[in-house]
Coordinates of C-alpha atoms in Angstrom, one line a residue:
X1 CA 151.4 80.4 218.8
X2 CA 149.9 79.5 222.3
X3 CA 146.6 80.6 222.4
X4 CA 143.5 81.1 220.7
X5 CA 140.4 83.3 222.0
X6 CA 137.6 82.4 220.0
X7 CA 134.7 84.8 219.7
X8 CA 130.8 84.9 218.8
X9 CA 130.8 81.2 218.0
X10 CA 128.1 79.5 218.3
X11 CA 128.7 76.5 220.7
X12 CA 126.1 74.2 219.0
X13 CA 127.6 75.0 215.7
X14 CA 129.4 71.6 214.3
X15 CA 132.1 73.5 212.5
X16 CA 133.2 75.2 215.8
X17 CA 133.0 71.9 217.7
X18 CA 135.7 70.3 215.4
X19 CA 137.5 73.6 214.7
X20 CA 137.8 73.9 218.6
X21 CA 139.1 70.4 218.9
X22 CA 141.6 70.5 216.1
X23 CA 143.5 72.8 218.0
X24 CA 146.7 71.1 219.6
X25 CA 147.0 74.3 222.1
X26 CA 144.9 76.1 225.0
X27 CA 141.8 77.6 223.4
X28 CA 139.5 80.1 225.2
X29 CA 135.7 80.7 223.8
X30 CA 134.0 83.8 224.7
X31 CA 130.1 82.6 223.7
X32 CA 127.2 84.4 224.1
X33 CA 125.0 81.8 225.0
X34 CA 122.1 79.7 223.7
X35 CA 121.7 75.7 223.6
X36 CA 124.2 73.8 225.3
X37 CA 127.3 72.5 223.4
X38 CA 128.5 68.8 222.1
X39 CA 129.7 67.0 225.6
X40 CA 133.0 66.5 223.5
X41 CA 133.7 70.3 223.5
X42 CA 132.8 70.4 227.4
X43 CA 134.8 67.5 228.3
X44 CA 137.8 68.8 226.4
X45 CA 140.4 69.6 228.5
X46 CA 142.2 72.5 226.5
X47 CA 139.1 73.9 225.5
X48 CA 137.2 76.7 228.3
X49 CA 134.4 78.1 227.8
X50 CA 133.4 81.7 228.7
X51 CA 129.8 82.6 228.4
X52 CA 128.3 85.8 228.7
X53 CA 125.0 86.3 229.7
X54 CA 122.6 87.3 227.2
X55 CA 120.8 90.0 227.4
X56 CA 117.7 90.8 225.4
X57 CA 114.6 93.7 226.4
X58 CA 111.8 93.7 224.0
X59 CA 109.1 95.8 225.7
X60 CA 105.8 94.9 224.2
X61 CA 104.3 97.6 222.8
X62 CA 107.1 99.8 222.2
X63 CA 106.8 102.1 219.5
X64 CA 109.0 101.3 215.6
X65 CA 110.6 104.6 216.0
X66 CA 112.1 103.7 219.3
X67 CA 113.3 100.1 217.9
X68 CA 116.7 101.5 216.7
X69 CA 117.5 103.2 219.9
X70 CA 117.1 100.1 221.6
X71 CA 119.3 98.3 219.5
X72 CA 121.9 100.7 220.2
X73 CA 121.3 100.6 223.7
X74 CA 121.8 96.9 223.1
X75 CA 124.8 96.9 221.7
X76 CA 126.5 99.2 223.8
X77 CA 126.2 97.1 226.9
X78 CA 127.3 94.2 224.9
X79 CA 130.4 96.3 224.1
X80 CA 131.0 97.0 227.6
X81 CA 130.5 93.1 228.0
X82 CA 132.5 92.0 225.9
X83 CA 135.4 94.4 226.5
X84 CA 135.3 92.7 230.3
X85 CA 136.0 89.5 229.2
X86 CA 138.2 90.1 226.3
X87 CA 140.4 92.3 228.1
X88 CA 139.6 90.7 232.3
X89 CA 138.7 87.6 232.4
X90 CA 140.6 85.6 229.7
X91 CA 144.4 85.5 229.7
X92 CA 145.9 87.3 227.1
X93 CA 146.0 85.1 223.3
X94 CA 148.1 85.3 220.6
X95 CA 145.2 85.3 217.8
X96 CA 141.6 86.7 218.5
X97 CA 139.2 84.8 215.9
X98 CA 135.7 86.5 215.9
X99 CA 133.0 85.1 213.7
X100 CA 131.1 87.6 211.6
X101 CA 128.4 88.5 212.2
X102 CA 127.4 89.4 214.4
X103 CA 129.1 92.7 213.6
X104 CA 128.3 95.4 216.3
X105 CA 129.6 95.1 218.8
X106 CA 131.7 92.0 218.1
X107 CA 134.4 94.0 215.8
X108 CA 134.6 97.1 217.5
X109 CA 135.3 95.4 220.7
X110 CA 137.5 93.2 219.7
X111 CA 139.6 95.2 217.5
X112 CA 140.0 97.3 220.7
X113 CA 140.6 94.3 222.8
X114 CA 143.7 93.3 220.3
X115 CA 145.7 96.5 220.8
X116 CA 145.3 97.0 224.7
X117 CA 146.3 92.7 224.8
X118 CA 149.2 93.5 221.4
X119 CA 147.1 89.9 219.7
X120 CA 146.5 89.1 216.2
X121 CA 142.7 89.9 214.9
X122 CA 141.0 87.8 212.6
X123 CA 138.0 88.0 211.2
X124 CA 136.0 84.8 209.7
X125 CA 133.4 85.6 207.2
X126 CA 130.1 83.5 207.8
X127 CA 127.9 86.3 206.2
X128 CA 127.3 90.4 205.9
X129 CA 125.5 91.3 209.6
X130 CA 124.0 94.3 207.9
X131 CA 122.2 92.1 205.0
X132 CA 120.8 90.2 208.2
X133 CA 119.5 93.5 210.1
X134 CA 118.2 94.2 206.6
X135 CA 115.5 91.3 206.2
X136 CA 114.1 93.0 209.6
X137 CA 114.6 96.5 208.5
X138 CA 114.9 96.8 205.0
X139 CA 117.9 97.7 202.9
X140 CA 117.3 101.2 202.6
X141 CA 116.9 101.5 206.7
X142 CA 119.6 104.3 207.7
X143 CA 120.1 102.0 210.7
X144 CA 121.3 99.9 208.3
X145 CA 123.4 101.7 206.2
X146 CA 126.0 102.7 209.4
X147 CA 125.5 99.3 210.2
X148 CA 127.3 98.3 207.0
X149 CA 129.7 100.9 207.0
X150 CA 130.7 99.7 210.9
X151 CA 130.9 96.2 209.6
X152 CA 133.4 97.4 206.6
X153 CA 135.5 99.7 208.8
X154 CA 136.7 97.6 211.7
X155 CA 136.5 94.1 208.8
X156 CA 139.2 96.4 206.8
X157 CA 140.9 96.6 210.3
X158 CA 141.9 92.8 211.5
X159 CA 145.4 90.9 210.5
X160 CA 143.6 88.6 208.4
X161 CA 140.4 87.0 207.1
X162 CA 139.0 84.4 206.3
X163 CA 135.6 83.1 204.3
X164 CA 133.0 80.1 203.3
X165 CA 133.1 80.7 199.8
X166 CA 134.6 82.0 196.3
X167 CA 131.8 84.2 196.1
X168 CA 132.3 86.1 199.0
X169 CA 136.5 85.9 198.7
X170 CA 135.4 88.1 195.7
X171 CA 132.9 90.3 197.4
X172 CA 135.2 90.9 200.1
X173 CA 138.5 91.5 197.7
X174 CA 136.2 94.2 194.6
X175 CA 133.9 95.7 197.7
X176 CA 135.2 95.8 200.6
X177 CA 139.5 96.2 200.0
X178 CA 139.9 92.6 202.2
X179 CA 141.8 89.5 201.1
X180 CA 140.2 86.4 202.4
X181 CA 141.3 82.7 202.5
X182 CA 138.8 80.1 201.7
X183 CA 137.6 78.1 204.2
X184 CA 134.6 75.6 203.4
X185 CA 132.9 74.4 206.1
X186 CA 133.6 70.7 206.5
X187 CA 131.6 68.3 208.4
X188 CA 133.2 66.9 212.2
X189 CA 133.9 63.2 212.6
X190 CA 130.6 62.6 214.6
X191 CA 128.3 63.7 211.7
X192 CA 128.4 59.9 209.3
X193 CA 126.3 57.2 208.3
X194 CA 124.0 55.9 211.2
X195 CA 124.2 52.1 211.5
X196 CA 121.2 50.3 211.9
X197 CA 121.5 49.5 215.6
X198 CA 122.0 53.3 216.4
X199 CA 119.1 54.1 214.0
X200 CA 116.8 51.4 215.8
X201 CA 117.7 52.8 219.2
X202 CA 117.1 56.5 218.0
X203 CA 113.8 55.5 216.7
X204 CA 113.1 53.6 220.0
X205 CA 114.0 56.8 221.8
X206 CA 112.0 59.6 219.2
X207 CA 108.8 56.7 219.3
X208 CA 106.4 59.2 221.4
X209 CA 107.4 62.2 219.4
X210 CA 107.1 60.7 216.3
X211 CA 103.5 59.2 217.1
X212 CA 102.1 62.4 218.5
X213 CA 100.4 63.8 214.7
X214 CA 100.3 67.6 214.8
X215 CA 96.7 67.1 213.5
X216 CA 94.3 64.8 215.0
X217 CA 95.3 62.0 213.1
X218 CA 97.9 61.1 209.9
X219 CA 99.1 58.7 208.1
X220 CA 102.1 57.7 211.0
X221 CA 99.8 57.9 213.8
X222 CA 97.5 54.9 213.0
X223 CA 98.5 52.5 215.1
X224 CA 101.7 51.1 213.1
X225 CA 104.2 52.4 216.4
X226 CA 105.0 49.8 218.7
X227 CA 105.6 50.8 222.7
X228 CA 107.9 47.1 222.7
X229 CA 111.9 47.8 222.2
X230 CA 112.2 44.8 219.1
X231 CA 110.1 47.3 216.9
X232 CA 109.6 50.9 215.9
X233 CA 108.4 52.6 213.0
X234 CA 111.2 52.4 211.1
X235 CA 113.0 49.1 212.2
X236 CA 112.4 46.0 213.8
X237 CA 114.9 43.7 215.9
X238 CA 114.9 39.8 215.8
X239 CA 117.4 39.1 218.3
X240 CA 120.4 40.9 217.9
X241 CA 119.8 41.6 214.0
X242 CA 117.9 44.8 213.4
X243 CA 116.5 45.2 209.6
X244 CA 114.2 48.4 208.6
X245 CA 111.1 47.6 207.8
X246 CA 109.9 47.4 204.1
X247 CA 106.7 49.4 204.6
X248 CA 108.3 51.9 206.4
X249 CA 107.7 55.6 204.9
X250 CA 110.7 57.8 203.5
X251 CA 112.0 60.1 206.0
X252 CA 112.7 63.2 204.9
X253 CA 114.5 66.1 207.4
X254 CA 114.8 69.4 207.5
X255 CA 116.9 72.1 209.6
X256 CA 115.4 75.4 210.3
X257 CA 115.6 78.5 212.3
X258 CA 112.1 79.4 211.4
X259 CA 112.8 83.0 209.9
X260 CA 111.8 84.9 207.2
X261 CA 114.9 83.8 205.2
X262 CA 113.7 80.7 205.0
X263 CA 110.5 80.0 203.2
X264 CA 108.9 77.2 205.0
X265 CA 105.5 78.0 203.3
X266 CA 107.4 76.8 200.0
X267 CA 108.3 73.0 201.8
X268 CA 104.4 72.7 203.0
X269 CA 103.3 73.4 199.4
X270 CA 105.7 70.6 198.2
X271 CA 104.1 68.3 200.4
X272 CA 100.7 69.0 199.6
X273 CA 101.4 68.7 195.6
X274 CA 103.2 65.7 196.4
X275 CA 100.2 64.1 197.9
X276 CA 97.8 65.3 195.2
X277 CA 99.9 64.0 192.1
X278 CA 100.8 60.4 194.0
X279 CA 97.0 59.9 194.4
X280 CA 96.0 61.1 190.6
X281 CA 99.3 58.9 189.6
X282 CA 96.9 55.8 191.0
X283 CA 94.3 56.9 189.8
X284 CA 92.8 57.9 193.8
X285 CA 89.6 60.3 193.9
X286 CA 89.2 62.5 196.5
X287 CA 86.0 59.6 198.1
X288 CA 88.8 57.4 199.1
X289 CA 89.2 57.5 202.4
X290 CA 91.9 58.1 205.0
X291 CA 91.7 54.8 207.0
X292 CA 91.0 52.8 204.2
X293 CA 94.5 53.8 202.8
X294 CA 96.0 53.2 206.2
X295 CA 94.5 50.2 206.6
X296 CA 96.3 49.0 203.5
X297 CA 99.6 50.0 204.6
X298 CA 99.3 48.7 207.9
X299 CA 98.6 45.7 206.3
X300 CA 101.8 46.0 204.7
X301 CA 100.9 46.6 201.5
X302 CA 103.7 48.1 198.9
X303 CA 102.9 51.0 197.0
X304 CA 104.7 52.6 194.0
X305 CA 105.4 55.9 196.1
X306 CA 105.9 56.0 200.1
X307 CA 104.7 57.9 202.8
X308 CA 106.6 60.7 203.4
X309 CA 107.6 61.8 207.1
X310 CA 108.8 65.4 207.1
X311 CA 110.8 65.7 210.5
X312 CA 111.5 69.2 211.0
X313 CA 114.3 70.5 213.6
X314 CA 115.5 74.1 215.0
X315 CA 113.9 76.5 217.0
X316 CA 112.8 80.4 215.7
X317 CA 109.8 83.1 215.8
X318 CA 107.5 81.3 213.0
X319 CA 107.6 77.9 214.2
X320 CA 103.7 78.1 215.8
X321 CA 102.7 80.0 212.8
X322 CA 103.7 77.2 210.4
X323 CA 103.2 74.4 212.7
X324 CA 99.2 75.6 213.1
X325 CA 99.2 75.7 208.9
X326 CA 100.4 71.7 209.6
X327 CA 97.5 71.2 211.8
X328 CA 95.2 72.2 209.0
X329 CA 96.2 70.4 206.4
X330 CA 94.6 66.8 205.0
X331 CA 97.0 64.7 203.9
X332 CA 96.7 61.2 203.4
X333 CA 100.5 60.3 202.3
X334 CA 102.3 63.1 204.4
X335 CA 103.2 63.5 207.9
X336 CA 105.2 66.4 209.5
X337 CA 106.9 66.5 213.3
X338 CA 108.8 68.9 214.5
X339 CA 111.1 69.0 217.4
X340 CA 114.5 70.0 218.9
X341 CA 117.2 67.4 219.2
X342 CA 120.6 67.5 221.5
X343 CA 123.6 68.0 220.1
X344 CA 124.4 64.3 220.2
X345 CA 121.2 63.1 218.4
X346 CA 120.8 65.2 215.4
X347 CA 124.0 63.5 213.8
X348 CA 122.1 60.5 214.3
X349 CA 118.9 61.8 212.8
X350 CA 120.5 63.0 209.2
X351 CA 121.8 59.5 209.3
X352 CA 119.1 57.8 209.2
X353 CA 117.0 59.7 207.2
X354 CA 116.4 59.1 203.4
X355 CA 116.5 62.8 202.1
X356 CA 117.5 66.1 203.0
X357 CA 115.9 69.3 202.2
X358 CA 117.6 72.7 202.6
X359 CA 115.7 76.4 202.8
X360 CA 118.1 78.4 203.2
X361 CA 118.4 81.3 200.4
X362 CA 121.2 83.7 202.4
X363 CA 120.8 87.1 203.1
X364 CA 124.0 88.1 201.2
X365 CA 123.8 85.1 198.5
X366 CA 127.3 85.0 199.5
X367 CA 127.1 82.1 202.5
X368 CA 126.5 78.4 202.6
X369 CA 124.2 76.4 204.5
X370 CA 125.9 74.2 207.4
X371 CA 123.1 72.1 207.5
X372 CA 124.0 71.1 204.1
X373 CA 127.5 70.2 205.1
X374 CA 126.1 68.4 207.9
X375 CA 123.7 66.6 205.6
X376 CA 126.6 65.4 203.3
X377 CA 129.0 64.0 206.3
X378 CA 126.1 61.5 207.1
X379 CA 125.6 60.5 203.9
X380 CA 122.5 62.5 203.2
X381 CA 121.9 63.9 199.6
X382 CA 119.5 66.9 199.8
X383 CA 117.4 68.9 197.8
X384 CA 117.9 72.8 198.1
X385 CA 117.0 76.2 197.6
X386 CA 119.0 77.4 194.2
X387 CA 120.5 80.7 194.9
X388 CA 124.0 82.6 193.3
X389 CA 126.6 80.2 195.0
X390 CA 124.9 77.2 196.3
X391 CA 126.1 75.2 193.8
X392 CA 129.9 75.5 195.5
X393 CA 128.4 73.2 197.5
X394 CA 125.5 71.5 196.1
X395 CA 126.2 69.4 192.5
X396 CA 123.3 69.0 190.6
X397 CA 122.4 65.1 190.1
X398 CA 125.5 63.9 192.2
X399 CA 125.1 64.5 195.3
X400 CA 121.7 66.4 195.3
X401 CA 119.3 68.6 193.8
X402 CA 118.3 72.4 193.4
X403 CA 114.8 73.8 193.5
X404 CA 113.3 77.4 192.6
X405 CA 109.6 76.9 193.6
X406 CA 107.4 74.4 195.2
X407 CA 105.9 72.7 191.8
X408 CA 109.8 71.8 191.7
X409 CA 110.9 70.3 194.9
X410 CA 107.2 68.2 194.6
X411 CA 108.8 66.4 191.0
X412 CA 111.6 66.3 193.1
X413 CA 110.5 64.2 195.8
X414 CA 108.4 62.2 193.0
X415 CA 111.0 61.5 191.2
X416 CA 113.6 60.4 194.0
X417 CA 110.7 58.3 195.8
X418 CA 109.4 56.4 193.2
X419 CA 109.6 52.8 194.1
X420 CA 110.7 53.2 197.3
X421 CA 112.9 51.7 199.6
X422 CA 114.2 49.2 196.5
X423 CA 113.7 50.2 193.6
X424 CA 114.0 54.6 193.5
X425 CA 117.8 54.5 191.5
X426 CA 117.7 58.1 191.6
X427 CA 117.8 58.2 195.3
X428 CA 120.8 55.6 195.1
X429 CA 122.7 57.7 192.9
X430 CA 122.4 61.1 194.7
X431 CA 123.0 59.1 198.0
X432 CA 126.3 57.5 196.8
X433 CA 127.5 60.8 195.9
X434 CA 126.7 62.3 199.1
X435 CA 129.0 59.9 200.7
X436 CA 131.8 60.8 198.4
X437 CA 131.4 64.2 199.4
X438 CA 131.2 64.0 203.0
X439 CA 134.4 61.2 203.2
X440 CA 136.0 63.5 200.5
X441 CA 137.3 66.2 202.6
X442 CA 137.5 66.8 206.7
X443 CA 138.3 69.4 208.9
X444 CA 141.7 68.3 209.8
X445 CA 143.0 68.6 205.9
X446 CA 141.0 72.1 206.0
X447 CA 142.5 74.0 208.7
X448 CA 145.5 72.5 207.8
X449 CA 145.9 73.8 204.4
X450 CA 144.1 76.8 204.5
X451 CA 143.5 78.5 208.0
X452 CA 146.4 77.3 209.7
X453 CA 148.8 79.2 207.7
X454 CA 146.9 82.6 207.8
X455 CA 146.8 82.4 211.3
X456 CA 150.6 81.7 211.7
X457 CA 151.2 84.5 209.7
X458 CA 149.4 86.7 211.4
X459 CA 150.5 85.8 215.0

């Protein structure tokens, strides 16, 4: 085998950064587009990168009926697209690997593609695009229905297949007539533990964004951030030794694409349940004020349950809609930010944070979420959405924990913050375990053992 054409990858995406990299041989990537990629993909010299051009027309005020005609429409200049590069502008691979979904065009084009070019076609089972069109259409949609049956045809077609989890491997095999290899995501060597000079430095760098309160005012944004290098609000520096600050609130992240797949209205109820219980806990009514409390806590004062900083990442249609909920809320012990990191600073960011918390539910019920994956490679235990097959990923009380509603993920963070930074166990515990899991298994052992050998065969 001499090549590899990669298709419908996303570039940002850490498990096709270090699956691009693994590969000791030329590798092509047809991508269609988005945020810009990891600087080690686009400095790597067997790696080259073909993007297409997205193309998107949403007329305002077009009428539903005329929705699906436009998807079509879509999709068949995408085919057109893609059939250019896959068959003109790349030289001729031995294996085609297309990520699913997206479906249509992707597998149609491709599957014509590797008969004109005589390649290998495999197909690597993220998710089920037609459970994805369905959250926007609903299940019963026709549009959806040939969607599906697209997506099974030309899946049943490639030389191989493979898949994220157990779950789906069984899907795929009773449903659908296709036998998939396993593949769990793994996290890439860039995504561990943040040291405490990188963490300071971070911080240093993410000081303006993470003073500037959604609101008018919160508990961060009173005067606690420092503009001077030796101290942010999470660290300080004496000379060359950098040490977090015992005062400091918990930082808890999250990772969304701000879709209706993912709740976000469930982690804003947390927060506000967490705030309520921690000040009936100490016994708080509602005439204390704000800036009395942050006066104690500027004052250093230590408090049986932290601060909680909710920094939340990604980019998607709700975003304003939530973050304009945030701006209304009151909370004297919460604080959210939200923001988009590069590709070299989110590793950093699960590494220094004290939590994780996942929303992803999955269309299918059949996928898992990277961001978890990510979570665990820095060392991040996380709390998360319980749905049919998270738990292939997730273990409950050793390396994280699983939530069904908000009154849930609240005792969560109550319990895991208690005594904060010394003396929460819980927090230790799940933490440890996170570590093991993230150091447990990499990408190199994975391909190795699993995808490797399907894609030999099949070349």
């Amino acid at each position: 085998m001499e090549d590899l054409l990669f298709l419908g990858f996303d570039l940002t995406d850490p498990v096709a950064l270090h699956l691009f990299m693994q590969m000791s041989l030329e590798v092509d990537i047809v991508a269609y587009g988005g945020s810009e990629p990891h600087t080690a993909v686009i400095k790597h010299p067997s790696i080259h990168i073909h993007t297409m051009t997205p193309w998107s027309i949403a007329p305002r005020g077009l009428p539903k009926l005329l929705r699906p005609l436009l998807l079509v429409l879509k999709a068949l200049i995408q085919f057109f697209m893609l059939l250019w590069f896959l068959c003109v502008r790349v030289s001729s691979p031995d294996v085609f690997l297309v990520q699913n979904p997206p479906s249509i065009p992707t597998l149609v084009a491709v599957k014509l593609a590797s008969s004109l070019r005589k390649s290998a076609f495999i197909v690597d089972w993220h998710n089920f695009g037609y459970t994805l069109l369905g959250l926007s259409l609903g299940r019963s949609s026709r549009f959806v229905s040939v969607y599906h049956w697209f997506e099974k045809y030309f899946g049943k077609m490639a030389n191989g297949a493979l898949c994220v989890t157990q779950a789906m491997q069984h899907e795929l095999a009773q449903n659908w007539g296709i036998k998939a290899t396993v593949l769990y995501d793994q996290p890439p060597e860039f995504f561990n533990p943040t040291s405490l000079e990188e963490k300071h430095k971070l911080f240093y760098r993410l000081d303006k964004n993470l003073c500037q309160p959604l609101g008018i005012q919160d508990c961060i944004n009173n005067g606690i951030g420092s503009p001077h290098t030796d101290e942010t609000l999470f660290t300080t520096q004496s000379g060359t030794a950098v040490f977090l600050k015992p005062n400091r609130p918990a930082l808890v992240v999250s990772s969304t694409s701000w879709t209706p797949d993912e709740n976000f209205g469930i982690l804003l109820e947390a927060a506000v349940m967490y705030d309520r219980r921690v000040a009936a806990i100490l016994n708080e009514d509602d005439s204390t004020s704000e800036e009395i409390l942050w006066k104690e806590i500027s004052d250093e004062k230590q408090c049986l349950y932290p601060r909680l900083l909710f920094i939340i990442t990604g980019k998607g249609p709700e975003k304003e809609k939530y973050e304009e909920k945030i701006r209304r809320l009151r909370l004297k012990r919460v604080a959210f930010r939200t923001m988009w990191l590069s590709a070299e600073d989110y590793p950093l960011l699960l590494g220094s944070a004290d939590l994780g918390v996942c929303l992803h539910t999955s269309s299918s019920g059949l996928d898992l979420p990277m961001k978890v994956v990510d979570m665990f490679g820095c060392g991040l235990p996380v709390c998360a959405v319980s749905y049919s097959c998270i738990e292939e990923l997730v273990k409950v009380e050793k390396n994280g924990l699983l939530f069904s509603s908000s009154s849930e993920l609240a005792d969560e963070l109550l319990m895991l913050f208690k005594g904060f930074p010394d003396q929460c166990d819980s927090l230790k515990l799940l933490k440890n375990g996170a570590l093991a899991t993230g150091s447990s298994a990499r990408w190199a052992t994975e391909w190795e053992e699993h995808a490797k050998p399907l894609i030999s065969e099949a070349s």
